[in-house]
Amino acid sequence: MRATPKLIRLLVICLIITTTFTVHLVVGKQSQHHAAFEPPDSGTVVHGKQVNKVAKALYPLHPFPESPMQVSLSDDDHNHTSSQPPKPWLAAVICAAADFEHRAAIRSTWMQLFRDVPFDGRFVVANPGPQWTAMVAMENRTFGDIIVLDHLQEDDVTANTVKTLEFYKWLVSHDYRYEFVSKMDTDLWLNARGFWDKFLAPRLSNKTGVWKSTVERTVIGELYYTRSWDLVFPHGSMYTVTWDMVGLLSSLQSRFKVVTGEDMALAVLMLKGRERANFVNFRGTEKFDYDDRDSRGDGTAWSRASTHPNSTRHALYGTDPIAIHELKDSKLWRKVADCFDETGLKKAPEPLGPDRTPFSVHWFDFWDFVGFGHRHRSRFDGIPDFLWSFQDGSWICDDIWNLGKTKTGYSAA
Ligand SMILES: *[C@@H]1O[C@H](CO)[C@@H](O)[C@H](O)[C@H]1NC(C)=O
Ligand SMILES: *[C@@H]1O[C@H](CO)[C@@H](O)[C@H](O)[C@H]1NC(C)=O
Ligand SMILES: *[C@@H]1O[C@H](CO)[C@@H](O)[C@H](O)[C@H]1NC(C)=O
Ligand SMILES: *[C@@H]1O[C@H](CO)[C@@H](O)[C@H](O)[C@H]1NC(C)=O
């Protein structure tokens, strides 16, 4: 009687091994790569799904009413900010006009916590339409941090295709100049202190009292390869570009009018224009998707002892975390926020008990241990070798991204 379940278990394991192995072989085969400077036809892809047309007009796009912030002179803090020299860094969160909740959460957490870092935090929305215009105007009169692209309609397709490039065009046409411009999603927690100290400050000078970037044509982000679209581009949850890149991408978009997934569009435009840019890549320890199952299981966001800190998905570990993605749930957001103070990530407290790791995590550990599955590698490690070339002393990825002398996925300033 006892032999039967054992046998079944054995069979199931054999079956899984065979299937995994087959999938590994089939999927692992090098796919046909697009010709040099010929971007694949990616069509319009939103959340991995192909859509045929740009959505039809839902409401008339009336100009957004001017609604500047009402500064109260008694408010020391506001006075303080307005009298400061211009900031070198624009940290822009792309969000839906009606998403008041995320804006409130972001304003009151990392934007507030890291207010001593010289950045301007802004929210970029499309035309709020008749339903939300009054409320968004009121919000801007209170906080003064909303950029309205009132020529764009608020819908999923627009938000996930052309919105970031339209934002860049808006920055150029309004001469809203910053040395570095970051774009991020609402489900990304930013350790602005860590990003500033490690990535921006080393690439800026202020000898004359004015901030000036010491690098050109540079993108800071997390390189991401998708097999289905045969492209490598900075993962859309957050990337940062120098001001010249804002100009370059705006003009390329005016020329080519690419409508595709917003992060993919960067790679498509660069290929079409035969342009190259320097790329500074985040390590897996610095930018990653938050995985609560990798936490200690004690209600905090700190990782278990046997975490894989270089992988695409994990909990908070070490001193590196800068951009933490996939925090759609407000409980997770708060958990992660609790691990930071104004100096950056806190030191992880000693665990009070043993890690309570779910079985599924041990299961993945096991497959990783026996050499299957790529769960524990970073997005960078997922880029196939055939996309790399070494030219004039620099590593180039997908003919676009110049990583410099070392292909470590990380270049110091
Ligand atoms: C705020 O700034 C205004 C003009 O820039 C100045 O007249 C005023 O004294 C300042 N108030 C405080 C409290 O610093
Ligand atoms: C929002 O407020 C800021 C700060 O006062 C102002 O510069 C900006 O023009 C306002 N935006 C709109 C769309 O009125
Ligand atoms: C220039 O940089 C130094 C050191 O990072 C900083 O203390 C100072 O405030 C900066 N000056 C300006 C004008 O921002
Ligand atoms: C993470 O990657 C670094 C090199 O980038 C390596 O030195 C380190 O051992 C890796 N950590 C783990 C736990 O694999």
CSV table of N, CA, C and O in Angstrom, one decimal, residues 98-159:
chain,number,residue,atom,x,y,z
A,98,ALA,N,-6.7,60.0,-12.4
A,98,ALA,CA,-7.7,59.7,-11.3
A,98,ALA,C,-7.0,58.9,-10.2
A,98,ALA,O,-7.6,58.6,-9.2
A,99,ASP,N,-5.7,58.7,-10.3
A,99,ASP,CA,-5.0,57.9,-9.3
A,99,ASP,C,-4.5,58.8,-8.2
A,99,ASP,O,-3.3,58.9,-7.9
A,100,PHE,N,-5.4,59.4,-7.5
A,100,PHE,CA,-5.1,60.3,-6.4
A,100,PHE,C,-4.4,59.6,-5.3
A,100,PHE,O,-3.5,60.1,-4.6
A,101,GLU,N,-4.8,58.4,-5.1
A,101,GLU,CA,-4.3,57.6,-4.0
A,101,GLU,C,-2.8,57.3,-4.0
A,101,GLU,O,-2.1,57.5,-3.1
A,102,HIS,N,-2.3,56.8,-5.2
A,102,HIS,CA,-0.9,56.6,-5.4
A,102,HIS,C,-0.1,57.9,-5.2
A,102,HIS,O,1.0,57.9,-4.6
A,103,ARG,N,-0.6,59.0,-5.8
A,103,ARG,CA,0.1,60.2,-5.7
A,103,ARG,C,0.3,60.6,-4.2
A,103,ARG,O,1.4,61.0,-3.8
A,104,ALA,N,-0.8,60.4,-3.4
A,104,ALA,CA,-0.7,60.8,-2.0
A,104,ALA,C,0.3,59.9,-1.3
A,104,ALA,O,1.1,60.4,-0.5
A,105,ALA,N,0.3,58.6,-1.6
A,105,ALA,CA,1.2,57.7,-1.0
A,105,ALA,C,2.6,58.0,-1.3
A,105,ALA,O,3.5,58.0,-0.4
A,106,ILE,N,2.9,58.3,-2.6
A,106,ILE,CA,4.3,58.6,-3.0
A,106,ILE,C,4.8,59.9,-2.4
A,106,ILE,O,5.9,60.0,-1.9
A,107,ARG,N,3.9,60.9,-2.4
A,107,ARG,CA,4.3,62.3,-1.9
A,107,ARG,C,4.6,62.2,-0.4
A,107,ARG,O,5.5,62.8,0.1
A,108,SER,N,3.9,61.3,0.3
A,108,SER,CA,4.1,61.3,1.8
A,108,SER,C,5.1,60.3,2.2
A,108,SER,O,5.4,60.2,3.4
A,109,THR,N,5.6,59.5,1.3
A,109,THR,CA,6.7,58.5,1.7
A,109,THR,C,8.0,58.9,1.1
A,109,THR,O,8.7,59.8,1.6
A,110,TRP,N,8.4,58.3,0.0
A,110,TRP,CA,9.8,58.6,-0.4
A,110,TRP,C,10.1,60.0,-0.8
A,110,TRP,O,11.2,60.6,-0.5
A,111,MET,N,9.1,60.7,-1.4
A,111,MET,CA,9.4,62.1,-1.8
A,111,MET,C,9.6,63.0,-0.6
A,111,MET,O,10.4,63.9,-0.6
A,112,GLN,N,8.9,62.7,0.5
A,112,GLN,CA,9.0,63.4,1.7
A,112,GLN,C,10.2,63.0,2.5
A,112,GLN,O,11.0,63.9,2.9
A,113,LEU,N,10.5,61.7,2.6
A,113,LEU,CA,11.6,61.2,3.3
A,113,LEU,C,12.9,61.7,2.8
A,113,LEU,O,13.8,62.1,3.5
A,114,PHE,N,13.0,61.8,1.5
A,114,PHE,CA,14.3,62.2,0.8
A,114,PHE,C,14.3,63.6,0.3
A,114,PHE,O,14.9,63.9,-0.7
A,115,ARG,N,13.5,64.5,1.0
A,115,ARG,CA,13.3,65.8,0.5
A,115,ARG,C,14.6,66.6,0.5
A,115,ARG,O,14.7,67.7,-0.2
A,116,ASP,N,15.7,66.2,1.2
A,116,ASP,CA,17.0,66.9,1.2
A,116,ASP,C,17.8,66.6,0.0
A,116,ASP,O,18.8,67.2,-0.3
A,117,VAL,N,17.4,65.6,-0.8
A,117,VAL,CA,18.1,65.2,-2.0
A,117,VAL,C,17.6,66.2,-3.1
A,117,VAL,O,16.4,66.5,-3.1
A,118,PRO,N,18.5,66.8,-3.8
A,118,PRO,CA,18.1,67.9,-4.8
A,118,PRO,C,17.4,67.3,-6.0
A,118,PRO,O,17.9,67.3,-7.1
A,119,PHE,N,16.1,66.9,-5.8
A,119,PHE,CA,15.3,66.5,-7.0
A,119,PHE,C,14.0,67.3,-6.9
A,119,PHE,O,13.5,67.7,-5.8
A,120,ASP,N,13.3,67.4,-8.0
A,120,ASP,CA,11.9,67.8,-8.1
A,120,ASP,C,11.1,66.6,-8.3
A,120,ASP,O,11.3,65.9,-9.4
A,121,GLY,N,10.1,66.3,-7.5
A,121,GLY,CA,9.2,65.2,-7.7
A,121,GLY,C,8.0,65.7,-8.4
A,121,GLY,O,7.4,66.7,-8.0
A,122,ARG,N,7.6,65.0,-9.5
A,122,ARG,CA,6.5,65.4,-10.3
A,122,ARG,C,5.6,64.2,-10.7
A,122,ARG,O,6.2,63.1,-10.7
A,123,PHE,N,4.4,64.5,-10.9
A,123,PHE,CA,3.5,63.4,-11.4
A,123,PHE,C,3.0,63.8,-12.8
A,123,PHE,O,2.6,65.0,-13.0
A,124,VAL,N,3.1,62.9,-13.7
A,124,VAL,CA,2.7,63.2,-15.1
A,124,VAL,C,1.4,62.5,-15.5
A,124,VAL,O,1.3,61.3,-15.4
A,125,VAL,N,0.4,63.3,-15.8
A,125,VAL,CA,-0.9,62.8,-16.1
A,125,VAL,C,-1.3,63.2,-17.5
A,125,VAL,O,-0.9,64.3,-18.0
A,126,ALA,N,-2.2,62.5,-18.1
A,126,ALA,CA,-2.8,62.9,-19.4
A,126,ALA,C,-4.0,63.8,-19.1
A,126,ALA,O,-4.2,64.2,-17.9
A,127,ASN,N,-4.7,64.2,-20.1
A,127,ASN,CA,-5.9,65.1,-19.9
A,127,ASN,C,-6.9,64.4,-18.9
A,127,ASN,O,-7.4,63.4,-19.3
A,128,PRO,N,-7.2,65.0,-17.8
A,128,PRO,CA,-8.1,64.4,-16.8
A,128,PRO,C,-9.5,64.2,-17.3
A,128,PRO,O,-10.3,63.5,-16.7
A,129,GLY,N,-9.9,65.0,-18.3
A,129,GLY,CA,-11.2,64.9,-18.8
A,129,GLY,C,-12.2,65.6,-17.9
A,129,GLY,O,-11.9,66.0,-16.8
A,130,PRO,N,-13.5,65.7,-18.4
A,130,PRO,CA,-14.5,66.5,-17.6
A,130,PRO,C,-14.7,66.0,-16.1
A,130,PRO,O,-14.9,66.7,-15.2
A,131,GLN,N,-14.5,64.7,-16.0
A,131,GLN,CA,-14.8,64.1,-14.6
A,131,GLN,C,-13.7,64.5,-13.6
A,131,GLN,O,-14.1,64.7,-12.4
A,132,TRP,N,-12.5,64.6,-14.0
A,132,TRP,CA,-11.4,64.8,-12.9
A,132,TRP,C,-10.7,66.1,-13.0
A,132,TRP,O,-9.9,66.4,-12.1
A,133,THR,N,-11.0,66.9,-14.0
A,133,THR,CA,-10.2,68.2,-14.2
A,133,THR,C,-10.2,69.1,-12.9
A,133,THR,O,-9.1,69.5,-12.5
A,134,ALA,N,-11.4,69.3,-12.4
A,134,ALA,CA,-11.4,70.2,-11.2
A,134,ALA,C,-10.6,69.6,-10.0
A,134,ALA,O,-9.9,70.4,-9.3
A,135,MET,N,-10.7,68.3,-9.8
A,135,MET,CA,-10.0,67.8,-8.7
A,135,MET,C,-8.5,67.8,-8.9
A,135,MET,O,-7.7,68.0,-7.9
A,136,VAL,N,-8.0,67.5,-10.1
A,136,VAL,CA,-6.6,67.5,-10.4
A,136,VAL,C,-6.1,69.0,-10.3
A,136,VAL,O,-5.0,69.2,-9.7
A,137,ALA,N,-6.9,69.9,-10.7
A,137,ALA,CA,-6.5,71.4,-10.6
A,137,ALA,C,-6.4,71.7,-9.2
A,137,ALA,O,-5.4,72.4,-8.8
A,138,MET,N,-7.3,71.3,-8.4
A,138,MET,CA,-7.2,71.6,-6.9
A,138,MET,C,-6.0,71.0,-6.3
A,138,MET,O,-5.3,71.6,-5.5
A,139,GLU,N,-5.7,69.7,-6.7
A,139,GLU,CA,-4.5,69.0,-6.2
A,139,GLU,C,-3.2,69.8,-6.6
A,139,GLU,O,-2.3,70.0,-5.7
A,140,ASN,N,-3.2,70.3,-7.8
A,140,ASN,CA,-2.0,71.1,-8.2
A,140,ASN,C,-1.9,72.4,-7.5
A,140,ASN,O,-0.8,72.9,-7.2
A,141,ARG,N,-3.1,73.0,-7.1
A,141,ARG,CA,-3.0,74.3,-6.4
A,141,ARG,C,-2.5,74.0,-5.0
A,141,ARG,O,-1.9,74.9,-4.4
A,142,THR,N,-2.7,72.8,-4.5
A,142,THR,CA,-2.1,72.4,-3.2
A,142,THR,C,-0.7,72.0,-3.2
A,142,THR,O,0.1,72.5,-2.4
A,143,PHE,N,-0.3,71.2,-4.2
A,143,PHE,CA,1.0,70.6,-4.2
A,143,PHE,C,1.9,71.1,-5.3
A,143,PHE,O,3.2,71.0,-5.1
A,144,GLY,N,1.4,71.7,-6.3
A,144,GLY,CA,2.2,72.2,-7.4
A,144,GLY,C,3.1,71.2,-8.1
A,144,GLY,O,4.1,71.6,-8.6
A,145,ASP,N,2.8,70.0,-8.1
A,145,ASP,CA,3.7,69.0,-8.6
A,145,ASP,C,3.1,68.1,-9.7
A,145,ASP,O,3.6,67.0,-9.9
A,146,ILE,N,2.1,68.7,-10.4
A,146,ILE,CA,1.5,67.9,-11.5
A,146,ILE,C,1.8,68.4,-12.9
A,146,ILE,O,1.6,69.6,-13.1
A,147,ILE,N,2.2,67.6,-13.7
A,147,ILE,CA,2.4,68.0,-15.1
A,147,ILE,C,1.3,67.3,-15.9
A,147,ILE,O,1.1,66.1,-15.9
A,148,VAL,N,0.5,68.2,-16.6
A,148,VAL,CA,-0.6,67.7,-17.4
A,148,VAL,C,-0.3,67.7,-18.9
A,148,VAL,O,0.0,68.8,-19.4
A,149,LEU,N,-0.3,66.5,-19.5
A,149,LEU,CA,-0.2,66.5,-20.9
A,149,LEU,C,-1.6,66.5,-21.5
A,149,LEU,O,-2.2,65.5,-21.8
A,150,ASP,N,-2.1,67.7,-21.7
A,150,ASP,CA,-3.6,67.8,-22.0
A,150,ASP,C,-3.9,67.5,-23.4
A,150,ASP,O,-5.1,67.5,-23.8
A,151,HIS,N,-2.9,67.2,-24.2
A,151,HIS,CA,-3.2,66.8,-25.6
A,151,HIS,C,-3.4,65.3,-25.7
A,151,HIS,O,-3.7,64.8,-26.8
A,152,LEU,N,-3.2,64.6,-24.6
A,152,LEU,CA,-3.3,63.1,-24.6
A,152,LEU,C,-4.5,62.7,-23.8
A,152,LEU,O,-4.9,63.3,-22.8
A,153,GLN,N,-5.1,61.7,-24.3
A,153,GLN,CA,-6.3,61.1,-23.6
A,153,GLN,C,-5.8,60.1,-22.6
A,153,GLN,O,-4.8,59.4,-22.7
A,154,GLU,N,-6.6,60.0,-21.5
A,154,GLU,CA,-6.3,59.1,-20.4
A,154,GLU,C,-6.8,57.7,-20.7
A,154,GLU,O,-8.0,57.5,-20.6
A,155,ASP,N,-6.0,56.8,-21.2
A,155,ASP,CA,-6.4,55.4,-21.4
A,155,ASP,C,-5.2,54.5,-21.4
A,155,ASP,O,-4.1,55.0,-21.4
A,156,ASP,N,-5.5,53.2,-21.3
A,156,ASP,CA,-4.5,52.2,-21.0
A,156,ASP,C,-3.4,52.2,-22.2
A,156,ASP,O,-2.2,52.1,-22.0
A,157,VAL,N,-3.9,52.3,-23.4
A,157,VAL,CA,-3.1,52.2,-24.6
A,157,VAL,C,-2.1,53.4,-24.6
A,157,VAL,O,-0.9,53.2,-24.7
A,158,THR,N,-2.7,54.6,-24.5
A,158,THR,CA,-1.8,55.8,-24.5
A,158,THR,C,-0.8,55.7,-23.4
A,158,THR,O,0.4,56.0,-23.6
A,159,ALA,N,-1.3,55.4,-22.1
A,159,ALA,CA,-0.4,55.3,-21.0
A,159,ALA,C,0.8,54.4,-21.2
A,159,ALA,O,1.9,54.7,-20.7
